[in-house]
Amino acid sequence: MSSRIVTISREFGSGGRTVARLTAEKLGFDYYDNELVTKLAEESGFCEEFIRENGEHASYTNSLLFGLSIASMSNGYNMSSFDKLYIAQQKLIRELAEKGGCVIVGRCADFILRERRDVLSVFIHADDDYKAKRITELYGEREESVQKRIRDKNLRRKTYYKYYTDRTWGASGNYHLTLNSGYIGIEKCADIIADLARAGRAE
Amino acid sequence: MSSRIVTISREFGSGGRTVARLTAEKLGFDYYDNELVTKLAEESGFCEEFIRENGEHASYTNSLLFGLSIASMSNGYNMSSFDKLYIAQQKLIRELAEKGGCVIVGRCADFILRERRDVLSVFIHADDDYKAKRITELYGEREESVQKRIRDKNLRRKTYYKYYTDRTWGASGNYHLTLNSGYIGIEKCADIIADLARAGRAE
């Protein structure tokens, strides 16, 4: 049985978002990245800017909450806006998965959908030099060094993932497949993922 | 330029050794696993049993050495037999890489050869149920539970890798490619690796 859902987590600068878009095109799947932000804003009432800023990386504030139990969220009592956003996002990702035929970027989707047998879960990373070159080409030079921008953004994604899943972001055991996009190439990454999604689970 | 060397690290029970052998066959490459033990015994004078027991996983004794600096090894002063074995292994792996056309299993080869541009570095893992089923089929039931055998063996490999490389075993960033062999299937894993080795580095 082929996999109807592909989740793609990615390091900032690895080109993982492009890999995800190409994979969706090759499979004829819906693609959810910014599209998810819009949908979430419509359904949850959070404004798009708040979702974009807090929907998949820790803000400086909530990274300090590290260590608080997620269990306290279950009754909705004392939930922060960040936690409410996570819950709304989780609900939406589960609904999208139910429909199937989609590629979902980031937002702990690999963890949220981990019990499903029709999910292919992928992580895209790259060497530091490759990421720095790519980010500079895409977004230009800024006052802050490109190395610092990459380090900070990836640390915020890692912290967010740890907080909501209690897992290590990028640990191979969380994914069916991890790819170094610099070594393999963006197009080839998408080919491998699309091919594996079509083949589905071997077990 | 295609990759002339493939390193394959693997969780015990994942079938990674079979993936490595199939990959070598598909590429027409030499395959070094037990072959490396024999060569090492010839060149270093260590007996095969000692190499097999200490060449890629921490024994109960040397796992306690955790935290001692590897720098103290550089002058050969106060080196343990374990460290001498690591040094001999490192030398042999570098010599084999120089010849090229080979698949090397385990033994920190990914770390030892990390500066080379003609290496494809792979990690194979699998879900716990898959590993347990595979180990029971291959080696039968034993007094100790299969879960404990898998956990202990993988912890010893992880500890050995950490001690000699200061890296986390199985962290995606250490490898160009990591594959869940249960999801993907053994044969298909070898196909993907062989294909990527032929294509070589995209950058």
mmCIF file of C-alpha atoms in Angstrom:
data_model
loop_
_atom_site.group_PDB
_atom_site.id
_atom_site.type_symbol
_atom_site.label_atom_id
_atom_site.label_comp_id
_atom_site.label_asym_id
_atom_site.label_seq_id
_atom_site.Cartn_x
_atom_site.Cartn_y
_atom_site.Cartn_z
ATOM 1 C CA MET A 1 0.000 0.000 0.000
ATOM 2 C CA SER A 2 1.486 3.349 -0.995
ATOM 3 C CA SER A 3 1.915 6.123 1.567
ATOM 4 C CA ARG A 4 -0.811 8.783 1.284
ATOM 5 C CA ILE A 5 0.935 11.325 3.486
ATOM 6 C CA VAL A 6 4.525 12.593 3.453
ATOM 7 C CA THR A 7 5.845 14.687 6.350
ATOM 8 C CA ILE A 8 9.009 16.683 5.703
ATOM 9 C CA SER A 9 10.983 18.302 8.519
ATOM 10 C CA ARG A 10 13.979 20.331 7.469
ATOM 11 C CA GLU A 11 16.903 22.390 8.678
ATOM 12 C CA PHE A 12 16.746 26.059 7.768
ATOM 13 C CA GLY A 13 18.967 26.461 4.696
ATOM 14 C CA SER A 14 18.802 22.825 3.563
ATOM 15 C CA GLY A 15 16.299 23.468 0.766
ATOM 16 C CA GLY A 16 13.869 21.084 2.438
ATOM 17 C CA ARG A 17 10.885 23.273 1.594
ATOM 18 C CA THR A 18 11.773 23.094 -2.111
ATOM 19 C CA VAL A 19 12.224 19.331 -1.798
ATOM 20 C CA ALA A 20 8.741 19.145 -0.232
ATOM 21 C CA ARG A 21 7.124 21.233 -2.998
ATOM 22 C CA LEU A 22 8.782 19.162 -5.735
ATOM 23 C CA THR A 23 7.739 15.932 -3.997
ATOM 24 C CA ALA A 24 4.109 17.110 -3.903
ATOM 25 C CA GLU A 25 4.275 17.968 -7.613
ATOM 26 C CA LYS A 26 5.742 14.574 -8.528
ATOM 27 C CA LEU A 27 3.077 12.736 -6.514
ATOM 28 C CA GLY A 28 0.180 15.031 -7.448
ATOM 29 C CA PHE A 29 -0.340 15.616 -3.698
ATOM 30 C CA ASP A 30 -1.573 18.742 -1.907
ATOM 31 C CA TYR A 31 1.225 20.750 -0.335
ATOM 32 C CA TYR A 32 0.841 22.301 3.125
ATOM 33 C CA ASP A 33 3.287 24.854 4.400
ATOM 34 C CA ASN A 34 2.046 28.455 4.242
ATOM 35 C CA GLU A 35 -1.282 26.953 3.132
ATOM 36 C CA LEU A 36 -1.493 25.426 6.602
ATOM 37 C CA VAL A 37 -1.005 28.817 8.223
ATOM 38 C CA THR A 38 -3.924 30.271 6.265
ATOM 39 C CA LYS A 39 -6.214 27.344 7.025
ATOM 40 C CA LEU A 40 -5.255 27.479 10.687
ATOM 41 C CA ALA A 41 -5.971 31.191 10.884
ATOM 42 C CA GLU A 42 -9.431 30.610 9.382
ATOM 43 C CA GLU A 43 -10.269 27.773 11.761
ATOM 44 C CA SER A 44 -8.619 28.868 15.015
ATOM 45 C CA GLY A 45 -8.941 32.631 15.019
ATOM 46 C CA PHE A 46 -5.194 33.138 15.590
ATOM 47 C CA CYS A 47 -3.787 35.780 13.289
ATOM 48 C CA GLU A 48 -1.424 34.605 10.546
ATOM 49 C CA GLU A 49 1.524 36.522 11.945
ATOM 50 C CA PHE A 50 1.204 34.840 15.361
ATOM 51 C CA ILE A 51 1.001 31.411 13.699
ATOM 52 C CA ARG A 52 3.985 32.094 11.458
ATOM 53 C CA GLU A 53 6.056 33.268 14.423
ATOM 54 C CA ASN A 54 5.065 30.513 16.868
ATOM 55 C CA GLY A 55 3.734 27.573 14.852
ATOM 56 C CA GLU A 56 6.945 25.630 14.526
ATOM 57 C CA HIS A 57 9.747 27.248 16.446
ATOM 58 C CA ALA A 58 10.148 28.364 20.007
ATOM 59 C CA SER A 59 9.920 32.085 20.566
ATOM 60 C CA TYR A 60 12.426 33.435 23.051
ATOM 61 C CA THR A 61 9.677 33.396 25.661
ATOM 62 C CA ASN A 62 8.319 29.905 25.359
ATOM 63 C CA SER A 63 11.753 28.322 24.975
ATOM 64 C CA LEU A 64 12.077 29.144 28.666
ATOM 65 C CA LEU A 65 9.135 26.889 29.453
ATOM 66 C CA PHE A 66 11.255 23.832 28.715
ATOM 67 C CA GLY A 67 10.665 21.114 31.229
ATOM 68 C CA LEU A 68 7.036 21.892 32.006
ATOM 69 C CA SER A 69 4.888 18.845 31.429
ATOM 70 C CA ILE A 70 2.741 18.790 28.313
ATOM 71 C CA ALA A 71 0.265 16.745 30.382
ATOM 72 C CA SER A 72 -0.926 19.960 32.007
ATOM 73 C CA MET A 73 -2.344 20.931 28.625
ATOM 74 C CA SER A 74 -4.877 18.140 28.529
ATOM 75 C CA ASN A 75 -7.712 19.933 30.333
ATOM 76 C CA GLY A 76 -7.107 23.286 28.701
ATOM 77 C CA TYR A 77 -6.508 24.773 32.115
ATOM 78 C CA ASN A 78 -3.734 27.362 32.276
ATOM 79 C CA MET A 79 -2.817 26.752 28.632
ATOM 80 C CA SER A 80 -0.662 29.420 27.032
ATOM 81 C CA SER A 81 -1.529 30.791 23.589
ATOM 82 C CA PHE A 82 1.432 28.796 22.286
ATOM 83 C CA ASP A 83 -0.064 25.576 23.607
ATOM 84 C CA LYS A 84 -3.506 26.446 22.225
ATOM 85 C CA LEU A 85 -1.911 27.049 18.830
ATOM 86 C CA TYR A 86 -0.154 23.659 19.043
ATOM 87 C CA ILE A 87 -3.448 21.919 19.845
ATOM 88 C CA ALA A 88 -5.228 23.651 16.944
ATOM 89 C CA GLN A 89 -2.374 22.754 14.608
ATOM 90 C CA GLN A 90 -2.426 19.133 15.765
ATOM 91 C CA LYS A 91 -6.177 18.910 15.072
ATOM 92 C CA LEU A 92 -5.802 20.397 11.592
ATOM 93 C CA ILE A 93 -2.860 18.107 10.690
ATOM 94 C CA ARG A 94 -4.905 15.058 11.745
ATOM 95 C CA GLU A 95 -7.845 16.226 9.602
ATOM 96 C CA LEU A 96 -5.603 16.762 6.577
ATOM 97 C CA ALA A 97 -4.056 13.309 7.059
ATOM 98 C CA GLU A 98 -7.526 11.781 7.127
ATOM 99 C CA LYS A 99 -8.147 13.209 3.658
ATOM 100 C CA GLY A 100 -4.733 11.916 2.493
ATOM 101 C CA GLY A 101 -2.730 12.779 -0.632
ATOM 102 C CA CYS A 102 -0.619 15.504 0.975
ATOM 103 C CA VAL A 103 2.886 16.665 1.833
ATOM 104 C CA ILE A 104 3.086 18.495 5.185
ATOM 105 C CA VAL A 105 6.128 20.631 6.037
ATOM 106 C CA GLY A 106 7.415 20.851 9.627
ATOM 107 C CA ARG A 107 5.121 21.535 12.615
ATOM 108 C CA CYS A 108 5.841 18.188 14.359
ATOM 109 C CA ALA A 109 3.651 16.421 11.780
ATOM 110 C CA ASP A 110 5.927 13.330 11.923
ATOM 111 C CA PHE A 111 5.191 13.056 15.668
ATOM 112 C CA ILE A 112 1.488 13.944 15.443
ATOM 113 C CA LEU A 113 0.910 11.250 12.773
ATOM 114 C CA ARG A 114 3.339 8.644 14.154
ATOM 115 C CA GLU A 115 0.663 5.986 14.732
ATOM 116 C CA ARG A 116 -0.538 5.976 11.118
ATOM 117 C CA ARG A 117 0.798 3.277 8.777
ATOM 118 C CA ASP A 118 0.284 5.364 5.613
ATOM 119 C CA VAL A 119 2.818 8.097 6.468
ATOM 120 C CA LEU A 120 6.340 8.455 5.079
ATOM 121 C CA SER A 121 8.346 10.631 7.445
ATOM 122 C CA VAL A 122 11.423 12.499 6.161
ATOM 123 C CA PHE A 123 14.095 14.866 7.538
ATOM 124 C CA ILE A 124 16.244 17.042 5.243
ATOM 125 C CA HIS A 125 19.559 18.489 6.440
ATOM 126 C CA ALA A 126 22.803 19.746 4.917
ATOM 127 C CA ASP A 127 26.372 20.742 5.750
ATOM 128 C CA ASP A 128 26.910 24.216 7.234
ATOM 129 C CA ASP A 129 28.703 25.604 4.148
ATOM 130 C CA TYR A 130 25.894 24.497 1.847
ATOM 131 C CA LYS A 131 23.236 26.055 4.093
ATOM 132 C CA ALA A 132 25.167 29.327 4.385
ATOM 133 C CA LYS A 133 25.615 29.594 0.612
ATOM 134 C CA ARG A 134 21.961 28.854 -0.042
ATOM 135 C CA ILE A 135 20.624 31.313 2.542
ATOM 136 C CA THR A 136 22.884 34.105 1.306
ATOM 137 C CA GLU A 137 21.770 33.500 -2.304
ATOM 138 C CA LEU A 138 18.089 33.411 -1.333
ATOM 139 C CA TYR A 139 17.871 36.194 1.246
ATOM 140 C CA GLY A 140 21.060 38.204 0.755
ATOM 141 C CA GLU A 141 23.556 39.430 3.348
ATOM 142 C CA ARG A 142 22.259 40.916 6.596
ATOM 143 C CA GLU A 143 23.891 42.600 9.517
ATOM 144 C CA GLU A 144 23.783 39.370 11.509
ATOM 145 C CA SER A 145 26.143 36.693 10.110
ATOM 146 C CA VAL A 146 24.505 33.955 8.042
ATOM 147 C CA GLN A 147 25.992 31.305 10.370
ATOM 148 C CA LYS A 148 24.273 32.930 13.362
ATOM 149 C CA ARG A 149 20.932 33.191 11.517
ATOM 150 C CA ILE A 150 21.076 29.497 10.612
ATOM 151 C CA ARG A 151 22.147 28.423 14.112
ATOM 152 C CA ASP A 152 19.445 30.479 15.846
ATOM 153 C CA LYS A 153 16.612 29.396 13.579
ATOM 154 C CA ASN A 154 17.511 25.707 13.776
ATOM 155 C CA LEU A 155 17.905 25.924 17.561
ATOM 156 C CA ARG A 156 14.407 27.426 17.803
ATOM 157 C CA ARG A 157 12.942 24.624 15.658
ATOM 158 C CA LYS A 158 14.801 22.023 17.712
ATOM 159 C CA THR A 159 13.558 23.544 20.982
ATOM 160 C CA TYR A 160 9.963 23.672 19.770
ATOM 161 C CA TYR A 161 10.122 20.031 18.655
ATOM 162 C CA LYS A 162 11.671 18.913 21.952
ATOM 163 C CA TYR A 163 9.075 20.804 23.985
ATOM 164 C CA TYR A 164 6.033 19.349 22.229
ATOM 165 C CA THR A 165 7.299 15.833 21.410
ATOM 166 C CA ASP A 166 10.040 15.115 23.991
ATOM 167 C CA ARG A 167 12.112 13.850 21.049
ATOM 168 C CA THR A 168 15.395 14.955 19.524
ATOM 169 C CA TRP A 169 14.922 16.853 16.264
ATOM 170 C CA GLY A 170 16.915 15.180 13.466
ATOM 171 C CA ALA A 171 17.574 11.892 15.329
ATOM 172 C CA SER A 172 17.346 9.267 12.578
ATOM 173 C CA GLY A 173 15.013 7.018 14.589
ATOM 174 C CA ASN A 174 12.171 9.556 14.280
ATOM 175 C CA TYR A 175 12.097 9.378 10.478
ATOM 176 C CA HIS A 176 11.895 6.670 7.801
ATOM 177 C CA LEU A 177 14.418 8.562 5.737
ATOM 178 C CA THR A 178 16.890 11.403 6.300
ATOM 179 C CA LEU A 179 18.758 13.009 3.410
ATOM 180 C CA ASN A 180 21.712 15.381 3.109
ATOM 181 C CA SER A 181 20.398 17.643 0.353
ATOM 182 C CA GLY A 182 23.850 19.104 -0.418
ATOM 183 C CA TYR A 183 25.356 15.707 -1.143
ATOM 184 C CA ILE A 184 22.301 14.268 -2.906
ATOM 185 C CA GLY A 185 20.846 17.325 -4.656
ATOM 186 C CA ILE A 186 17.374 18.857 -4.265
ATOM 187 C CA GLU A 187 15.737 17.221 -7.310
ATOM 188 C CA LYS A 188 17.153 13.801 -6.511
ATOM 189 C CA CYS A 189 15.902 14.054 -2.887
ATOM 190 C CA ALA A 190 12.379 14.631 -4.211
ATOM 191 C CA ASP A 191 12.734 11.677 -6.615
ATOM 192 C CA ILE A 192 13.773 9.325 -3.793
ATOM 193 C CA ILE A 193 10.932 10.474 -1.512
ATOM 194 C CA ALA A 194 8.266 10.265 -4.236
ATOM 195 C CA ASP A 195 9.480 6.802 -5.222
ATOM 196 C CA LEU A 196 9.336 5.566 -1.608
ATOM 197 C CA ALA A 197 5.891 7.086 -1.029
ATOM 198 C CA ARG A 198 4.603 5.271 -4.129
ATOM 199 C CA ALA A 199 6.138 1.982 -2.972
ATOM 200 C CA GLY A 200 4.803 2.410 0.576
ATOM 201 C CA ARG A 201 5.690 0.388 3.647
ATOM 202 C CA ALA A 202 7.556 -2.885 2.950
ATOM 203 C CA GLU A 203 6.618 -4.612 6.227
ATOM 204 C CA MET B 1 32.175 11.931 -9.664
ATOM 205 C CA SER B 2 30.773 8.744 -8.201
ATOM 206 C CA SER B 3 31.520 7.749 -4.599
ATOM 207 C CA ARG B 4 34.233 5.084 -4.376
ATOM 208 C CA ILE B 5 33.613 4.251 -0.736
ATOM 209 C CA VAL B 6 30.378 3.498 1.133
ATOM 210 C CA THR B 7 30.352 3.360 4.948
ATOM 211 C CA ILE B 8 27.373 1.648 6.557
ATOM 212 C CA SER B 9 26.653 1.934 10.278
ATOM 213 C CA ARG B 10 23.691 -0.039 11.529
ATOM 214 C CA GLU B 11 21.574 -0.858 14.538
ATOM 215 C CA PHE B 12 21.774 -4.475 15.683
ATOM 216 C CA GLY B 13 18.692 -6.171 14.251
ATOM 217 C CA SER B 14 18.104 -3.703 11.422
ATOM 218 C CA GLY B 15 19.541 -5.955 8.701
ATOM 219 C CA GLY B 16 22.145 -3.298 7.948
ATOM 220 C CA ARG B 17 24.861 -5.886 7.391
ATOM 221 C CA THR B 18 22.750 -7.570 4.705
ATOM 222 C CA VAL B 19 22.052 -4.164 3.154
ATOM 223 C CA ALA B 20 25.827 -3.557 3.084
ATOM 224 C CA ARG B 21 26.600 -6.923 1.448
ATOM 225 C CA LEU B 22 23.903 -6.418 -1.203
ATOM 226 C CA THR B 23 25.157 -2.874 -1.869
ATOM 227 C CA ALA B 24 28.698 -4.183 -2.422
ATOM 228 C CA GLU B 25 27.348 -6.821 -4.834
ATOM 229 C CA LYS B 26 25.329 -4.273 -6.803
ATOM 230 C CA LEU B 27 28.331 -1.935 -7.097
ATOM 231 C CA GLY B 28 30.940 -4.667 -7.629
ATOM 232 C CA PHE B 29 32.776 -3.262 -4.567
ATOM 233 C CA ASP B 30 34.849 -5.115 -1.973
ATOM 234 C CA TYR B 31 32.960 -5.720 1.262
ATOM 235 C CA TYR B 32 34.660 -5.280 4.648
ATOM 236 C CA ASP B 33 33.068 -6.551 7.818
ATOM 237 C CA ASN B 34 34.529 -9.804 9.139
ATOM 238 C CA GLU B 35 37.109 -9.431 6.355
ATOM 239 C CA LEU B 36 38.336 -6.367 8.202
ATOM 240 C CA VAL B 37 38.762 -8.366 11.403
ATOM 241 C CA THR B 38 40.958 -10.922 9.621
ATOM 242 C CA LYS B 39 43.083 -8.245 7.922
ATOM 243 C CA LEU B 40 43.457 -6.379 11.189
ATOM 244 C CA ALA B 41 44.556 -9.517 13.017
ATOM 245 C CA GLU B 42 47.218 -10.152 10.358
ATOM 246 C CA GLU B 43 48.549 -6.592 10.458
ATOM 247 C CA SER B 44 48.224 -5.672 14.130
ATOM 248 C CA GLY B 45 48.898 -8.885 15.988
ATOM 249 C CA PHE B 46 45.629 -8.620 17.974
ATOM 250 C CA CYS B 47 43.766 -11.924 18.030
ATOM 251 C CA GLU B 48 40.509 -12.108 16.071
ATOM 252 C CA GLU B 49 38.437 -12.716 19.197
ATOM 253 C CA PHE B 50 39.743 -9.549 20.873
ATOM 254 C CA ILE B 51 39.039 -7.513 17.710
ATOM 255 C CA ARG B 52 35.546 -8.956 17.350
ATOM 256 C CA GLU B 53 34.736 -8.183 20.983
ATOM 257 C CA ASN B 54 36.237 -4.686 21.134
ATOM 258 C CA GLY B 55 36.503 -3.375 17.578
ATOM 259 C CA GLU B 56 33.189 -1.574 17.404
ATOM 260 C CA HIS B 57 31.400 -1.680 20.704
ATOM 261 C CA ALA B 58 32.352 -0.728 24.203
ATOM 262 C CA SER B 59 33.169 -3.610 26.502
ATOM 263 C CA TYR B 60 31.812 -3.199 30.005
ATOM 264 C CA THR B 61 35.262 -2.060 31.088
ATOM 265 C CA ASN B 62 36.056 0.587 28.532
ATOM 266 C CA SER B 63 32.558 2.041 28.590
ATOM 267 C CA LEU B 64 33.600 3.338 32.021
ATOM 268 C CA LEU B 65 36.378 5.381 30.443
ATOM 269 C CA PHE B 66 33.819 7.782 29.008
ATOM 270 C CA GLY B 67 34.948 11.345 29.341
ATOM 271 C CA LEU B 68 38.690 10.716 29.134
ATOM 272 C CA SER B 69 40.199 12.761 26.355
ATOM 273 C CA ILE B 70 41.185 10.936 23.171
ATOM 274 C CA ALA B 71 44.020 13.489 22.901
ATOM 275 C CA SER B 72 45.984 11.505 25.472
ATOM 276 C CA MET B 73 46.255 8.744 22.862
ATOM 277 C CA SER B 74 48.332 10.795 20.457
ATOM 278 C CA ASN B 75 51.771 9.910 21.805
ATOM 279 C CA GLY B 76 50.980 6.279 22.479
ATOM 280 C CA TYR B 77 51.724 6.874 26.139
ATOM 281 C CA ASN B 78 49.406 5.081 28.551
ATOM 282 C CA MET B 79 47.260 3.802 25.695
ATOM 283 C CA SER B 80 44.962 0.931 26.545
ATOM 284 C CA SER B 81 44.737 -2.107 24.262
ATOM 285 C CA PHE B 82 41.326 -0.792 23.225
ATOM 286 C CA ASP B 83 42.868 2.475 22.079
ATOM 287 C CA LYS B 84 45.683 0.664 20.260
ATOM 288 C CA LEU B 85 43.079 -1.433 18.468
ATOM 289 C CA TYR B 86 41.178 1.727 17.472
ATOM 290 C CA ILE B 87 44.365 3.285 16.074
ATOM 291 C CA ALA B 88 45.210 0.130 14.089
ATOM 292 C CA GLN B 89 41.655 -0.037 12.783
ATOM 293 C CA GLN B 90 41.731 3.636 11.785
ATOM 294 C CA LYS B 91 44.978 3.098 9.853
ATOM 295 C CA LEU B 92 43.575 0.065 8.027
ATOM 296 C CA ILE B 93 40.315 1.834 7.129
ATOM 297 C CA ARG B 94 42.279 4.766 5.666
ATOM 298 C CA GLU B 95 44.398 2.357 3.601
ATOM 299 C CA LEU B 96 41.315 0.561 2.278
ATOM 300 C CA ALA B 97 39.694 3.913 1.391
ATOM 301 C CA GLU B 98 42.809 4.888 -0.542
ATOM 302 C CA LYS B 99 42.342 1.800 -2.736
ATOM 303 C CA GLY B 100 38.622 2.645 -3.128
ATOM 304 C CA GLY B 101 35.767 0.488 -4.460
ATOM 305 C CA CYS B 102 34.620 -0.771 -1.064
ATOM 306 C CA VAL B 103 31.754 -0.964 1.422
ATOM 307 C CA ILE B 104 32.908 -0.745 5.058
ATOM 308 C CA VAL B 105 30.571 -1.812 7.875
ATOM 309 C CA GLY B 106 30.608 -0.013 11.254
ATOM 310 C CA ARG B 107 33.841 0.733 13.151
ATOM 311 C CA CYS B 108 33.448 4.556 13.033
ATOM 312 C CA ALA B 109 34.433 4.493 9.330
ATOM 313 C CA ASP B 110 32.043 7.406 8.633
ATOM 314 C CA PHE B 111 33.988 9.516 11.161
ATOM 315 C CA ILE B 112 37.453 8.272 10.172
ATOM 316 C CA LEU B 113 36.811 9.116 6.491
ATOM 317 C CA ARG B 114 34.750 12.281 7.052
ATOM 318 C CA GLU B 115 37.199 14.585 5.220
ATOM 319 C CA ARG B 116 37.088 12.593 1.950
ATOM 320 C CA ARG B 117 34.764 13.811 -0.811
ATOM 321 C CA ASP B 118 34.372 10.340 -2.386
ATOM 322 C CA VAL B 119 32.559 8.718 0.562
ATOM 323 C CA LEU B 120 28.829 8.050 0.877
ATOM 324 C CA SER B 121 27.982 7.623 4.548
ATOM 325 C CA VAL B 122 24.853 5.680 5.575
ATOM 326 C CA PHE B 123 23.058 4.656 8.793
ATOM 327 C CA ILE B 124 20.485 1.827 8.855
ATOM 328 C CA HIS B 125 17.950 1.549 11.672
ATOM 329 C CA ALA B 126 14.517 0.009 12.252
ATOM 330 C CA ASP B 127 11.573 -0.039 14.635
ATOM 331 C CA ASP B 128 11.914 -2.167 17.782
ATOM 332 C CA ASP B 129 9.330 -4.769 16.699
ATOM 333 C CA TYR B 130 11.051 -5.301 13.364
ATOM 334 C CA LYS B 131 14.454 -5.729 15.020
ATOM 335 C CA ALA B 132 13.080 -8.151 17.608
ATOM 336 C CA LYS B 133 11.395 -10.305 14.949
ATOM 337 C CA ARG B 134 14.512 -10.371 12.803
ATOM 338 C CA ILE B 135 16.895 -11.253 15.646
ATOM 339 C CA THR B 136 14.622 -14.048 16.897
ATOM 340 C CA GLU B 137 14.365 -15.508 13.380
ATOM 341 C CA LEU B 138 18.135 -15.316 12.827
ATOM 342 C CA TYR B 139 19.501 -16.370 16.206
ATOM 343 C CA GLY B 140 16.542 -18.011 17.975
ATOM 344 C CA GLU B 141 15.210 -17.442 21.475
ATOM 345 C CA ARG B 142 17.675 -17.123 24.343
ATOM 346 C CA GLU B 143 17.312 -16.884 28.085
ATOM 347 C CA GLU B 144 17.775 -13.122 27.933
ATOM 348 C CA SER B 145 14.852 -11.329 26.259
ATOM 349 C CA VAL B 146 15.396 -10.265 22.668
ATOM 350 C CA GLN B 147 14.550 -6.662 23.614
ATOM 351 C CA LYS B 148 17.335 -6.646 26.206
ATOM 352 C CA ARG B 149 19.855 -8.168 23.763
ATOM 353 C CA ILE B 150 19.048 -5.470 21.184
ATOM 354 C CA ARG B 151 19.120 -2.645 23.727
ATOM 355 C CA ASP B 152 22.453 -3.747 25.236
ATOM 356 C CA LYS B 153 24.217 -4.299 21.927
ATOM 357 C CA ASN B 154 23.085 -0.967 20.475
ATOM 358 C CA LEU B 155 24.028 0.854 23.684
ATOM 359 C CA ARG B 156 27.532 -0.648 23.464
ATOM 360 C CA ARG B 157 27.876 0.477 19.827
ATOM 361 C CA LYS B 158 26.596 3.938 20.721
ATOM 362 C CA THR B 159 29.025 4.223 23.637
ATOM 363 C CA TYR B 160 31.987 3.109 21.522
ATOM 364 C CA TYR B 161 31.095 5.641 18.811
ATOM 365 C CA LYS B 162 30.677 8.456 21.337
ATOM 366 C CA TYR B 163 33.972 7.641 23.028
ATOM 367 C CA TYR B 164 36.075 7.661 19.847
ATOM 368 C CA THR B 165 34.261 10.354 17.828
ATOM 369 C CA ASP B 166 32.501 12.581 20.398
ATOM 370 C CA ARG B 167 29.444 12.329 18.156
ATOM 371 C CA THR B 168 25.959 10.923 18.663
ATOM 372 C CA TRP B 169 25.479 7.578 16.934
ATOM 373 C CA GLY B 170 22.498 7.745 14.538
ATOM 374 C CA ALA B 171 22.186 11.567 14.528
ATOM 375 C CA SER B 172 21.198 12.341 10.936
ATOM 376 C CA GLY B 173 23.835 15.067 10.560
ATOM 377 C CA ASN B 174 26.648 12.473 10.656
ATOM 378 C CA TYR B 175 25.390 10.647 7.561
ATOM 379 C CA HIS B 176 24.396 11.535 3.994
ATOM 380 C CA LEU B 177 21.522 9.103 4.225
ATOM 381 C CA THR B 178 19.687 7.227 6.981
ATOM 382 C CA LEU B 179 17.109 4.548 6.191
ATOM 383 C CA ASN B 180 14.478 2.676 8.189
ATOM 384 C CA SER B 181 14.995 -0.816 6.761
ATOM 385 C CA GLY B 182 11.649 -2.102 8.089
ATOM 386 C CA TYR B 183 9.646 0.548 6.279
ATOM 387 C CA ILE B 184 11.758 0.554 3.110
ATOM 388 C CA GLY B 185 12.822 -3.107 2.823
ATOM 389 C CA ILE B 186 16.356 -4.545 2.736
ATOM 390 C CA GLU B 187 16.677 -4.896 -1.045
ATOM 391 C CA LYS B 188 15.299 -1.433 -1.721
ATOM 392 C CA CYS B 189 17.720 0.106 0.821
ATOM 393 C CA ALA B 190 20.620 -1.414 -1.124
ATOM 394 C CA ASP B 191 19.170 -0.122 -4.422
ATOM 395 C CA ILE B 192 18.942 3.441 -3.079
ATOM 396 C CA ILE B 193 22.491 3.369 -1.665
ATOM 397 C CA ALA B 194 24.018 1.865 -4.811
ATOM 398 C CA ASP B 195 22.201 4.412 -6.972
ATOM 399 C CA LEU B 196 23.449 7.329 -4.837
ATOM 400 C CA ALA B 197 27.026 5.980 -4.779
ATOM 401 C CA ARG B 198 26.989 5.783 -8.585
ATOM 402 C CA ALA B 199 25.612 9.333 -8.863
ATOM 403 C CA GLY B 200 28.120 10.692 -6.307
ATOM 404 C CA ARG B 201 28.144 14.089 -4.653
ATOM 405 C CA ALA B 202 25.842 16.667 -6.257
ATOM 406 C CA GLU B 203 27.663 19.767 -4.895
#
